[in-house]
PDB file of C-alpha atoms in Angstrom:
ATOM      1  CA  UNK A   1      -0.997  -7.457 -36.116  1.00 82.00           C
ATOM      2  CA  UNK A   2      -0.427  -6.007 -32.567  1.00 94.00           C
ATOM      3  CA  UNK A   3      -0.795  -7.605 -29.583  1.00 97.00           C
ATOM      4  CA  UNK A   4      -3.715  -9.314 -27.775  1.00 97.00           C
ATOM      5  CA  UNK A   5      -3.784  -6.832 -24.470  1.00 98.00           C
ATOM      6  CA  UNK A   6      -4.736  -9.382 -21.695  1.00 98.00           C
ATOM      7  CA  UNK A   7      -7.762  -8.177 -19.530  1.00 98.00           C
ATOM      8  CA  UNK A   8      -6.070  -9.430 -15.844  1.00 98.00           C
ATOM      9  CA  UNK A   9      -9.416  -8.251 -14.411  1.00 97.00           C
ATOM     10  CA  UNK A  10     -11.500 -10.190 -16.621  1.00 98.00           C
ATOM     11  CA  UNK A  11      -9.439 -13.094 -15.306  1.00 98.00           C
ATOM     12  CA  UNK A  12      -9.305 -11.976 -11.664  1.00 98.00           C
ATOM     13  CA  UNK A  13     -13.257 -11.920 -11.326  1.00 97.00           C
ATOM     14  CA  UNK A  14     -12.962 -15.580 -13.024  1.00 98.00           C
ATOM     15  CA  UNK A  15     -10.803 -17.075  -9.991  1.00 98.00           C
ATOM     16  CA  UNK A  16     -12.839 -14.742  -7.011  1.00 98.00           C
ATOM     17  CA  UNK A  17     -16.254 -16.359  -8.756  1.00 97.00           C
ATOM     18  CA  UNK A  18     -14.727 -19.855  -8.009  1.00 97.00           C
ATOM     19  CA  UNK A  19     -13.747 -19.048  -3.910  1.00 98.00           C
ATOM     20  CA  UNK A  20     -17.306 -17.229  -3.473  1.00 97.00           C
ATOM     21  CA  UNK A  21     -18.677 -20.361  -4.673  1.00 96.00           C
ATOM     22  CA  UNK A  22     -17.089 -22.705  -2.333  1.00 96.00           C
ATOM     23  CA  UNK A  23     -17.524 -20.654   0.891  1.00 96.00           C
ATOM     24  CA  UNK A  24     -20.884 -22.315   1.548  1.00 94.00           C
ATOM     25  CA  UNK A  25     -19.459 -25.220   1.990  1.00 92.00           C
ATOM     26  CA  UNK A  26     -17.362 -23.907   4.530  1.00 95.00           C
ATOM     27  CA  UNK A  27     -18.020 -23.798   8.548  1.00 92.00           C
ATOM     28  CA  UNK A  28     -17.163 -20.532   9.177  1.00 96.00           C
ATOM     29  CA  UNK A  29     -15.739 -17.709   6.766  1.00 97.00           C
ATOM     30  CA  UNK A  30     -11.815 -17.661   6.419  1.00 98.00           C
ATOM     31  CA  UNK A  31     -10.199 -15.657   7.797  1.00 98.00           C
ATOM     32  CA  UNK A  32      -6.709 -13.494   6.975  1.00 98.00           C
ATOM     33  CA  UNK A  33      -4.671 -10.960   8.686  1.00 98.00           C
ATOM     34  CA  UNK A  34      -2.157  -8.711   7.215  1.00 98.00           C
ATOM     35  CA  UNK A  35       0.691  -7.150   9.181  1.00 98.00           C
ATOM     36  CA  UNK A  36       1.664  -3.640   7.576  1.00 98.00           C
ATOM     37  CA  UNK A  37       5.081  -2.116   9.339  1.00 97.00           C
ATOM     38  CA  UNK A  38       6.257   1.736   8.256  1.00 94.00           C
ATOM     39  CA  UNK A  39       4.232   4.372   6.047  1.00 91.00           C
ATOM     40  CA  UNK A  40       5.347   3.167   2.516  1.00 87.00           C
ATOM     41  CA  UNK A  41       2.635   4.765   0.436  1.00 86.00           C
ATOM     42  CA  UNK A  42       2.737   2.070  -2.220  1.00 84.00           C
ATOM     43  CA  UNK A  43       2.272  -0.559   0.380  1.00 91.00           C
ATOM     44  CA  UNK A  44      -0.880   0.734   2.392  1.00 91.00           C
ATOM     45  CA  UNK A  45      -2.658   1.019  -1.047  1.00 89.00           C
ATOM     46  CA  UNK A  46      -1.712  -2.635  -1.860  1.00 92.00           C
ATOM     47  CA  UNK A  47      -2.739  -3.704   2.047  1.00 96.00           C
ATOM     48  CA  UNK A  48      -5.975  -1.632   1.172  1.00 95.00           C
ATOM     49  CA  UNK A  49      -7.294  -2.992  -2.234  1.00 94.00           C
ATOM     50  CA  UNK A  50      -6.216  -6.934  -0.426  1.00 96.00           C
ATOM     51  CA  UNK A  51      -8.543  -6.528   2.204  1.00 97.00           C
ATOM     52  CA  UNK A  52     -11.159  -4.687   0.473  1.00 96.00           C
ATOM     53  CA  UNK A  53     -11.320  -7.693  -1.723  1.00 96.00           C
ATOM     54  CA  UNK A  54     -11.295  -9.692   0.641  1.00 98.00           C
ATOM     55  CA  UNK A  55     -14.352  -8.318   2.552  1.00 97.00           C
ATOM     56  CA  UNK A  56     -15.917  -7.934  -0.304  1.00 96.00           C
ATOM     57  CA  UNK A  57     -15.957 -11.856  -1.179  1.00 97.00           C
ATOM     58  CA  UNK A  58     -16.972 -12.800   2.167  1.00 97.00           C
ATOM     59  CA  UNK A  59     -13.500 -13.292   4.219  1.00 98.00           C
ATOM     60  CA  UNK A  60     -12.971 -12.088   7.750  1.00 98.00           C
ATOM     61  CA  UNK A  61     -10.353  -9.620   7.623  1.00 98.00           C
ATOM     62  CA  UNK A  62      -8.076  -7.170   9.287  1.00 97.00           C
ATOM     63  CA  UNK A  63      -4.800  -5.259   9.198  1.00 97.00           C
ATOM     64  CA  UNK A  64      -2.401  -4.907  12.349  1.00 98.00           C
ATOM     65  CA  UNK A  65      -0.876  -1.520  11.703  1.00 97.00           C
ATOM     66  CA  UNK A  66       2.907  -0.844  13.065  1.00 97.00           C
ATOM     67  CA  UNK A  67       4.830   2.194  13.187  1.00 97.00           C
ATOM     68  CA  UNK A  68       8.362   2.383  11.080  1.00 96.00           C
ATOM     69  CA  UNK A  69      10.658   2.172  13.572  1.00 97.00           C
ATOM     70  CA  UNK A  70       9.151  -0.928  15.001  1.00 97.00           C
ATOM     71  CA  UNK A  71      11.388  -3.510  16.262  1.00 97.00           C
ATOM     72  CA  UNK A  72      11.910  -6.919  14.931  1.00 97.00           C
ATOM     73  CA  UNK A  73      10.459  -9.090  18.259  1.00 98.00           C
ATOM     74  CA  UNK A  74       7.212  -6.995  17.967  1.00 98.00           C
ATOM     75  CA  UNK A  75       7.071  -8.137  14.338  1.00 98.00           C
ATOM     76  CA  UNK A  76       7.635 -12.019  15.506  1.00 98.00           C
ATOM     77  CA  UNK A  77       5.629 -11.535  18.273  1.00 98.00           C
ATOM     78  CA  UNK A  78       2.469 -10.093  15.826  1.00 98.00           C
ATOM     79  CA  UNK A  79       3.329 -13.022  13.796  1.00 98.00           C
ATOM     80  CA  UNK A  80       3.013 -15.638  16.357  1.00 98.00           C
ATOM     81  CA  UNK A  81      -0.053 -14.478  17.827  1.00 98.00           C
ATOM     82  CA  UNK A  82      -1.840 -14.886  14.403  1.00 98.00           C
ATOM     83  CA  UNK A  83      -0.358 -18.249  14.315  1.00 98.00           C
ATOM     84  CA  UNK A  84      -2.195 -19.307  17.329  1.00 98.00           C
ATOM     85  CA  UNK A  85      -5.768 -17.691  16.620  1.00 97.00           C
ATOM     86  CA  UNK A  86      -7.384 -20.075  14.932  1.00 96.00           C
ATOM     87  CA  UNK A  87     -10.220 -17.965  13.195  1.00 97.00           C
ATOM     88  CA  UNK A  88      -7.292 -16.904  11.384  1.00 98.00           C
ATOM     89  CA  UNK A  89      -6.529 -19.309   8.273  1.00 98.00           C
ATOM     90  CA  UNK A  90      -3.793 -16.860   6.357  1.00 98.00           C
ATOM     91  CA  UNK A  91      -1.377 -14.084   7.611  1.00 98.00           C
ATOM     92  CA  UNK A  92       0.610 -12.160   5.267  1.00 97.00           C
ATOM     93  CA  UNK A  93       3.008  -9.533   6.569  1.00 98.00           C
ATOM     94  CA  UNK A  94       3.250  -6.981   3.531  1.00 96.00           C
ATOM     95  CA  UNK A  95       6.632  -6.394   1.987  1.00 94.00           C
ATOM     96  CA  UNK A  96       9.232  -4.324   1.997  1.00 93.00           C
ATOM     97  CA  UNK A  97       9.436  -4.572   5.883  1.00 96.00           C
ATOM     98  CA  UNK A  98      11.801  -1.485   7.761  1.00 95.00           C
ATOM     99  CA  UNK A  99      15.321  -1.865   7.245  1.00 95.00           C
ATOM    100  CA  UNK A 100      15.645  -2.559  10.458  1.00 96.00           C
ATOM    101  CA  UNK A 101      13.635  -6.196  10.109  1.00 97.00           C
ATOM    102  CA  UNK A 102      15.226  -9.365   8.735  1.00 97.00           C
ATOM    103  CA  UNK A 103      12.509 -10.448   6.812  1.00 95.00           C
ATOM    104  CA  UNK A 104      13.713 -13.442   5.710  1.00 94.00           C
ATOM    105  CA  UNK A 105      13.328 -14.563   9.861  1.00 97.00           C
ATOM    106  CA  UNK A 106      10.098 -13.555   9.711  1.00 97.00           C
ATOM    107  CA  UNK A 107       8.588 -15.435   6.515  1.00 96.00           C
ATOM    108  CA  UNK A 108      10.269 -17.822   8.415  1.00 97.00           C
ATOM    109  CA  UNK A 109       8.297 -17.615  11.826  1.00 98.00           C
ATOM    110  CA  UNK A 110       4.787 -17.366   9.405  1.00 98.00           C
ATOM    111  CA  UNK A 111       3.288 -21.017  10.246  1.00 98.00           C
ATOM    112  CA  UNK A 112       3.447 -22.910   7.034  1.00 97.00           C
ATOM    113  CA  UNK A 113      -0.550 -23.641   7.007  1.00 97.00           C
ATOM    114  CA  UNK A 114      -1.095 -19.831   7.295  1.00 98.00           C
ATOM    115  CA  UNK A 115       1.537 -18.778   4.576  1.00 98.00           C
ATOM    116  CA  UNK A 116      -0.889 -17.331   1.637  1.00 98.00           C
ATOM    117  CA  UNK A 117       2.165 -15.014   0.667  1.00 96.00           C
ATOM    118  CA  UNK A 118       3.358 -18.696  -0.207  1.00 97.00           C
ATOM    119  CA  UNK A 119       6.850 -17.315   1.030  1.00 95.00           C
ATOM    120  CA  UNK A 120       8.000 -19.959   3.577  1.00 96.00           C
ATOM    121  CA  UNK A 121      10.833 -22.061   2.963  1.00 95.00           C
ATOM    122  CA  UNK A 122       8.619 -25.092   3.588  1.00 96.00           C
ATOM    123  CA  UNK A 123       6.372 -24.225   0.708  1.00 96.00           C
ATOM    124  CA  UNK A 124       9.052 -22.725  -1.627  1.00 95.00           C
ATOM    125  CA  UNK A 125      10.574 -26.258  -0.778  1.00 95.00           C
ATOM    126  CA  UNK A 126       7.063 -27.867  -1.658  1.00 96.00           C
ATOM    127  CA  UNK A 127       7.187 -25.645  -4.856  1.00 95.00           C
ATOM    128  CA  UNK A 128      10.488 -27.252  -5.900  1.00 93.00           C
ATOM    129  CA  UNK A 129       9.925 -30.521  -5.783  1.00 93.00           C
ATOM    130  CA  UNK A 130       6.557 -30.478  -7.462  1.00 89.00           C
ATOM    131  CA  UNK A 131       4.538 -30.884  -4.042  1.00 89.00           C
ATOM    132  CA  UNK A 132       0.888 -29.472  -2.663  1.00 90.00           C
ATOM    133  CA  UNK A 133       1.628 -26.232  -0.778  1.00 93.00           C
ATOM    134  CA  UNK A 134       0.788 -22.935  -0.789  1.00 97.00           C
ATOM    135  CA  UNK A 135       2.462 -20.984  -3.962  1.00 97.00           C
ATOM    136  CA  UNK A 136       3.154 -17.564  -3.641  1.00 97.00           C
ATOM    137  CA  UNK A 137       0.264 -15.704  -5.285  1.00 97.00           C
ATOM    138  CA  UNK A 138       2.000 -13.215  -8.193  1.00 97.00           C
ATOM    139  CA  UNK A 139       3.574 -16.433 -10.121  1.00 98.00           C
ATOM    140  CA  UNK A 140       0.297 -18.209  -9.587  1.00 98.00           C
ATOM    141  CA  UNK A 141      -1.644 -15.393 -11.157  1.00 98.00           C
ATOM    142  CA  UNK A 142       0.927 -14.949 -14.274  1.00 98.00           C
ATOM    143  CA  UNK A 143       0.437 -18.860 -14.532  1.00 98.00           C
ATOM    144  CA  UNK A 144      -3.140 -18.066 -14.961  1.00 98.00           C
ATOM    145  CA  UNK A 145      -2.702 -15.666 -17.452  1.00 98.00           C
ATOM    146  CA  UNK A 146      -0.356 -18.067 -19.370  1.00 98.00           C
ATOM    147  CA  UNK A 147      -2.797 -20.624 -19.522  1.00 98.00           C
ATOM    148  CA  UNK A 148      -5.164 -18.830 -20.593  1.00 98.00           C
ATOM    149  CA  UNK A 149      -3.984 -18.159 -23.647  1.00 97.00           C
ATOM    150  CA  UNK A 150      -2.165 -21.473 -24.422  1.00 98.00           C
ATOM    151  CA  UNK A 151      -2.878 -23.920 -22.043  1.00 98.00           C
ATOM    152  CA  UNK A 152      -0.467 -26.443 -22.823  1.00 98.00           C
ATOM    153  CA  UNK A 153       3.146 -25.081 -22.650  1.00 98.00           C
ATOM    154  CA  UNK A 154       4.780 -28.608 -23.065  1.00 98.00           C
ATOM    155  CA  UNK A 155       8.050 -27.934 -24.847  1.00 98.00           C
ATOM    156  CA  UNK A 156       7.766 -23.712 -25.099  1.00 98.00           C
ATOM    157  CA  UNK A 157      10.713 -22.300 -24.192  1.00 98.00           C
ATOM    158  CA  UNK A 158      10.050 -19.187 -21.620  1.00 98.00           C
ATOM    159  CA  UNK A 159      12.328 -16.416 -20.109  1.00 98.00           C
ATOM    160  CA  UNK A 160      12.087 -15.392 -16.688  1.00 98.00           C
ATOM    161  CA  UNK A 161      13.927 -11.962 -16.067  1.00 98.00           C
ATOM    162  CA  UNK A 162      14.319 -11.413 -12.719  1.00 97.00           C
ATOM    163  CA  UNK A 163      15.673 -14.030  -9.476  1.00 96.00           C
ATOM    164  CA  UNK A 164      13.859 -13.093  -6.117  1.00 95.00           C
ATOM    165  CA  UNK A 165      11.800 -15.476  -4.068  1.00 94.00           C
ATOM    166  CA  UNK A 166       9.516 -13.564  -4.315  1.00 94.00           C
ATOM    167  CA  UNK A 167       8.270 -13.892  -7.944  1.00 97.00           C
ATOM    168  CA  UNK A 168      11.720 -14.537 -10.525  1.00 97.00           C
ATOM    169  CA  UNK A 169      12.627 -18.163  -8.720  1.00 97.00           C
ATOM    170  CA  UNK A 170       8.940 -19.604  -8.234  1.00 97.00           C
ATOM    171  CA  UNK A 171       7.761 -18.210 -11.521  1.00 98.00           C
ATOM    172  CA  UNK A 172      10.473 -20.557 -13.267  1.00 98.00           C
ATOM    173  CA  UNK A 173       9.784 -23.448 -10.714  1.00 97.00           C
ATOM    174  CA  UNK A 174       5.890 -23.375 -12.055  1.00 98.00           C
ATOM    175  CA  UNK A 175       6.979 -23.166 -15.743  1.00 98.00           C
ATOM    176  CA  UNK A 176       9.118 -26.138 -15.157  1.00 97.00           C
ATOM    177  CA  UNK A 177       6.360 -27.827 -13.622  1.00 96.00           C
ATOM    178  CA  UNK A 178       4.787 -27.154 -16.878  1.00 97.00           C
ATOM    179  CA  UNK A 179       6.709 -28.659 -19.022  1.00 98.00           C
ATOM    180  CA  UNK A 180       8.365 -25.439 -20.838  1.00 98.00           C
ATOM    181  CA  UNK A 181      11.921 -25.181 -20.344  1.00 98.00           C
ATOM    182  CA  UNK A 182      13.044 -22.532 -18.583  1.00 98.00           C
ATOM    183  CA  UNK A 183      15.955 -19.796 -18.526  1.00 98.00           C
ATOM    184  CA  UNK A 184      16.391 -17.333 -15.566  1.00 98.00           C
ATOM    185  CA  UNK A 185      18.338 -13.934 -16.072  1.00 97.00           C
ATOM    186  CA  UNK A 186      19.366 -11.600 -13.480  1.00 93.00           C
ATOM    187  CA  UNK A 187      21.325  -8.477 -13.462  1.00 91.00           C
ATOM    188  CA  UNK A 188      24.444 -10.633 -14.123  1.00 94.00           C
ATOM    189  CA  UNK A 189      22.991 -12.323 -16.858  1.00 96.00           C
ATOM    190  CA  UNK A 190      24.728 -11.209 -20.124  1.00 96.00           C
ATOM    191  CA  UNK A 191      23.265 -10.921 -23.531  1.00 96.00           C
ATOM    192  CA  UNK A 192      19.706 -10.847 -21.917  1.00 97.00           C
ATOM    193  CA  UNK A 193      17.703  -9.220 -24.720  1.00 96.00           C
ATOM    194  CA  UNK A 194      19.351 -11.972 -27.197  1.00 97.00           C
ATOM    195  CA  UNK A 195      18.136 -14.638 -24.491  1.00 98.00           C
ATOM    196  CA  UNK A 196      14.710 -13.148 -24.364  1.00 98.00           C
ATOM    197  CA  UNK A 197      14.386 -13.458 -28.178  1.00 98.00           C
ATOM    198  CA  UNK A 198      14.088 -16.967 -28.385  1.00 97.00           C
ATOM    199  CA  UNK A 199      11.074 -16.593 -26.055  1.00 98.00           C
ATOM    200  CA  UNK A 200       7.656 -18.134 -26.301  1.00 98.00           C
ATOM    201  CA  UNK A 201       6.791 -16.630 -23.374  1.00 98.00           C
ATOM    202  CA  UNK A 202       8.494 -13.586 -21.303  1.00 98.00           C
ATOM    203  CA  UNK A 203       7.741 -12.765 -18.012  1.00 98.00           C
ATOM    204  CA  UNK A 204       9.388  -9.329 -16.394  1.00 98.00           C
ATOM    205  CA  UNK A 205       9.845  -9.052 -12.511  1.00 97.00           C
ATOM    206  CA  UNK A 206      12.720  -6.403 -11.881  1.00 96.00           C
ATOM    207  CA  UNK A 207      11.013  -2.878 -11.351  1.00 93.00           C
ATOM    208  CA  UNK A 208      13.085  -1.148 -14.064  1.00 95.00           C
ATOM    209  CA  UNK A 209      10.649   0.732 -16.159  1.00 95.00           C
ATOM    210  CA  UNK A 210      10.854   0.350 -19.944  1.00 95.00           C
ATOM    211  CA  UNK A 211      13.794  -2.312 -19.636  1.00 96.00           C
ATOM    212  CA  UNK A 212      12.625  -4.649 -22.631  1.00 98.00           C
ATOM    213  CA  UNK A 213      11.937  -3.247 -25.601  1.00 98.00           C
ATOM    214  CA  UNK A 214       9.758  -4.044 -28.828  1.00 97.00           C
ATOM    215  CA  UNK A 215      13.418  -5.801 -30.509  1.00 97.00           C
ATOM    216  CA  UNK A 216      13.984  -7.876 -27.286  1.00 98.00           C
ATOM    217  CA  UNK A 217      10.610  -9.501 -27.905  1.00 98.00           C
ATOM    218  CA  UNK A 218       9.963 -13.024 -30.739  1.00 98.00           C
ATOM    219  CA  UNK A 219       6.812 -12.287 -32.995  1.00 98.00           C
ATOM    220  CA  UNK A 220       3.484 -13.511 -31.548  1.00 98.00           C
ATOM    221  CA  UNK A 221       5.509 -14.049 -27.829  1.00 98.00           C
ATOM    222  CA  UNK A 222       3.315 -13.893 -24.544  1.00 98.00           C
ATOM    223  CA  UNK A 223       4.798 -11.299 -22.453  1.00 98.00           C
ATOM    224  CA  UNK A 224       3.849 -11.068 -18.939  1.00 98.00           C
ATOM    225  CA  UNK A 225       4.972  -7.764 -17.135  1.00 98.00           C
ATOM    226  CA  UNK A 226       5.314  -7.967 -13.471  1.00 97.00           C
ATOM    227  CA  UNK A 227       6.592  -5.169 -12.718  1.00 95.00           C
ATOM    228  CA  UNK A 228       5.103  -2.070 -11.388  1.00 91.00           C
ATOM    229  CA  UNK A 229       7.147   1.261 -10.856  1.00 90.00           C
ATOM    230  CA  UNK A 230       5.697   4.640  -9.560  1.00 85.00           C
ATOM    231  CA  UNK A 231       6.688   7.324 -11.245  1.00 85.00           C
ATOM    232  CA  UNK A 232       5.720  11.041 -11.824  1.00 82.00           C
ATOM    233  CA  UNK A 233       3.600  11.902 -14.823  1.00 81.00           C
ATOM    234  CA  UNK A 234       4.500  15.317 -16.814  1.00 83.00           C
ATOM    235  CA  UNK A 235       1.113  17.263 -15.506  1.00 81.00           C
ATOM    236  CA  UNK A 236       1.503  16.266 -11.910  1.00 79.00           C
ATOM    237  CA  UNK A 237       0.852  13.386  -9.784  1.00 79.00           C
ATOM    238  CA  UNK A 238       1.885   9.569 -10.097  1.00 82.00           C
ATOM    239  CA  UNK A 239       0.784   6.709 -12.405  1.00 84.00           C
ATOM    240  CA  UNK A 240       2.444   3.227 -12.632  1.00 88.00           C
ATOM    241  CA  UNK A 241       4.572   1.717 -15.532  1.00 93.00           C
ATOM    242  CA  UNK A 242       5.892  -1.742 -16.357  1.00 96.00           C
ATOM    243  CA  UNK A 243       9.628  -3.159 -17.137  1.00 97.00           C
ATOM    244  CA  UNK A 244       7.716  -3.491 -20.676  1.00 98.00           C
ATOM    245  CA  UNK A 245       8.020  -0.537 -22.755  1.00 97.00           C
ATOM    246  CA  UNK A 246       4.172  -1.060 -23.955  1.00 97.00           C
ATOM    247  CA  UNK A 247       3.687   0.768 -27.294  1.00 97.00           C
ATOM    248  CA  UNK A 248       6.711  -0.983 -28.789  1.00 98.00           C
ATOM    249  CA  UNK A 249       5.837  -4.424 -27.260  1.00 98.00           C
ATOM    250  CA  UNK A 250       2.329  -4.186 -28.120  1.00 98.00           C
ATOM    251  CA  UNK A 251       3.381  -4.252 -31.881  1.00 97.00           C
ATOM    252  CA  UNK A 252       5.615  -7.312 -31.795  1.00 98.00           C
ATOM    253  CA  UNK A 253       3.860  -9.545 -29.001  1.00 98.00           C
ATOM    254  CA  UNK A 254       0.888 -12.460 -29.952  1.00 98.00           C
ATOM    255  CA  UNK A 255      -0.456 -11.633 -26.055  1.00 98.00           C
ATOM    256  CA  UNK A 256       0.467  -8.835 -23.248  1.00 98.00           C
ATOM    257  CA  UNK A 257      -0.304  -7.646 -20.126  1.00 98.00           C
ATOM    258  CA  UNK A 258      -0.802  -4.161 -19.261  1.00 97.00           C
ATOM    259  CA  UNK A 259       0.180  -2.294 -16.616  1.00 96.00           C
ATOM    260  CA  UNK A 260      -1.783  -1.254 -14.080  1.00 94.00           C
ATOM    261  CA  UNK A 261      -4.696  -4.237 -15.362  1.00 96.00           C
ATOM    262  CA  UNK A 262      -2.695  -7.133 -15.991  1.00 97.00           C
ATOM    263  CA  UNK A 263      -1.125  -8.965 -13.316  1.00 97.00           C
ATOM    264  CA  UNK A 264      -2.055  -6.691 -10.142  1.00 95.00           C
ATOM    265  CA  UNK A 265      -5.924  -8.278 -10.107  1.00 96.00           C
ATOM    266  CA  UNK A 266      -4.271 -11.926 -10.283  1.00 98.00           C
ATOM    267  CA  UNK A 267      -2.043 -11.435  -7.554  1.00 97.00           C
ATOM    268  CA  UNK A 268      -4.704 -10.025  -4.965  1.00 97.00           C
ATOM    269  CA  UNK A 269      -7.225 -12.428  -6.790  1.00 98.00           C
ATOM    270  CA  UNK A 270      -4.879 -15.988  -6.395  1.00 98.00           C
ATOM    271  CA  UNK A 271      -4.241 -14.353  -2.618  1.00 98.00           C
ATOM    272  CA  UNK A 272      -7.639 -15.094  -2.122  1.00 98.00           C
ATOM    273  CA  UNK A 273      -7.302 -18.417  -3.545  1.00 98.00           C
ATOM    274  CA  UNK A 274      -4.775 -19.337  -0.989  1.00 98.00           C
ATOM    275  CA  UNK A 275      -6.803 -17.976   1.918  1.00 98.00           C
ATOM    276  CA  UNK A 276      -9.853 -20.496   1.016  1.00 98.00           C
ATOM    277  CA  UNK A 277      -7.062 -23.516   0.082  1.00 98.00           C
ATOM    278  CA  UNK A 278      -5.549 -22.808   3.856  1.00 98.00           C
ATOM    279  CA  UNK A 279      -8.720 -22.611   5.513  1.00 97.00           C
ATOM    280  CA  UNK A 280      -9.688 -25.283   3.194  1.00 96.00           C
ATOM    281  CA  UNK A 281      -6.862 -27.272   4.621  1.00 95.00           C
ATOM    282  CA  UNK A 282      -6.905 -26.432   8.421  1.00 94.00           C
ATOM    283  CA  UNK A 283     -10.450 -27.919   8.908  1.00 91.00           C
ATOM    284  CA  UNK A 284      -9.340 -31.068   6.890  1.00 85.00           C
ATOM    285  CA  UNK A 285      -6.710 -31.128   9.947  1.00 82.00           C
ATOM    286  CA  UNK A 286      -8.749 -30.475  12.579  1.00 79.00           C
ATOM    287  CA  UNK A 287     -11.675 -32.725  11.938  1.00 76.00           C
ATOM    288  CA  UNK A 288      -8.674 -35.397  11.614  1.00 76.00           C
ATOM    289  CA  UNK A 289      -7.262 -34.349  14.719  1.00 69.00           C
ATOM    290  CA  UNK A 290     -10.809 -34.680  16.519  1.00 68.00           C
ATOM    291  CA  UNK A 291     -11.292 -38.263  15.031  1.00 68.00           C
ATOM    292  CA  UNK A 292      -8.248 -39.489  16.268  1.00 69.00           C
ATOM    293  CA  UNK A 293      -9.288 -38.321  20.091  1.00 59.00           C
TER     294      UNK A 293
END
């Protein structure tokens, strides 16, 4: 029986429904900024389709456009304006930032109420220990997805290929949260497709097109792919493949994503999410703040 092919958009218009229907309740619209640095194709589409969505559900939005050879204390000094306006409730500087930009500095100078890439350490730290703070928003959308196909995942045992921060180590901090125990690979990792047979659920995140195949896969498994390569097709142009390699997957698998369709809509969708929980959040603070005076 093949796979269950997991309709991410279907999903994604589930979680936008839920933020257009709390912005009446809101004062004012929220609003997000997104700081795009260089002339990475890939990126100005993503930065494109976030704040189209975002317009389109109701948010304030805008981009702050810098040139590739920017320097790092314009980048800080973008970031900490947008920390101070406070019609802005999220700011997201889009990744992979110039070589010549630590980024790990500037996640770190993204005020922690604001962070709707969910990337500071105070939130990963929140993340963690099982505390309320803003979770960065690819995991959160492949938790979705998860969940809504089994929503309990009390004793499943799930694979996370792939370490960064910014989807391999929070994925595996949500599954624990969970319940599901939890193994990690990485490129060190040996024996991985062995590993990812014992899966009950597999979840991708390295950008290596094709990397797990049909065998690495246990019968009726949910596979989440995360990752999303550009590569040329055979009659010109560019499409966008998985680490998955689909058609053998598709035949093993109980549930998959595809790719592009699967997790791209969550992650823009669950960015949106954040945006409403920070502005959500920041008014809670400042109507405290004006009691108190």
């Amino acid at each position: 029986m093949r796979a269950e092919i997991i309709d991410g958009r279907a999903l994604a218009r589930q979680v936008i429904a839920g933020v257009s229907d709390a912005l009446p309740g809101l004062d004012r619209p929220p609003g997000l900024a997104v700081i795009l640095a260089g002339d990475d194709p890939a990126s100005h589409v993503y930065v494109n389709g976030k704040i189209k969505r975002a317009r389109e559900v109701g948010f304030v939005a805008e981009v702050i456009f810098l040139p590739a050879d920017v320097s790092e204390e314009r980048v800080l000094a973008e970031v900490a304006a947008l920390n101070h306006r406070d019609e802005i409730d999220g700011v997201l500087v889009q990744l992979p930032l110039p070589d010549q930009i630590n980024t790990l500095r500037v996640m770190a100078a993204v005020d922690p109420a604001k962070d709707v890439d969910g990337l500071h350490a105070l939130n990963a730290g929140r993340l963690s220990q099982g505390g309320d703070g803003l979770i960065p928003c690819t995991p959160l959308g492949c938790l979705k997805i998860i969940k809504s196909i089994v929503p309990d995942l009390t004793g499943s045992h799930a694979v996370v290929i792939g370490s960064s921060n910014i989807v391999g180590k929070p994925m595996a901090a949500l599954l624990l949260e969970e319940r599901a125990t939890v193994t990690q690979t990485h490129i060190h990792t040996r024996d991985t497709q062995f590993i990812c047979r014992g899966a009950d659920i597999l979840v991708s995140a390295v950008g290596k097109p094709g990397l797990v195949r049909g065998d690495w896969i246990k019968p009726r498994a949910i596979v989440i792919d995360v990752g999303t390569t550009r590569v040329a097709k055979p009659g010109g142009g560019y499409g966008v493949v998985g680490d998955v390699a689909f058609d053998e997957a598709v035949e093993v698998a109980g549930a998959i994503t595809p790719v592009p369709g699967g997790v791209g809509p969550m992650t823009i969708a669950c960015l949106m999410e954040n945006t409403l929980k920070a502005a959500i959040s920041r008014a809670a603070h400042r109507r405290q703040g004006a009691a108190r005076h």
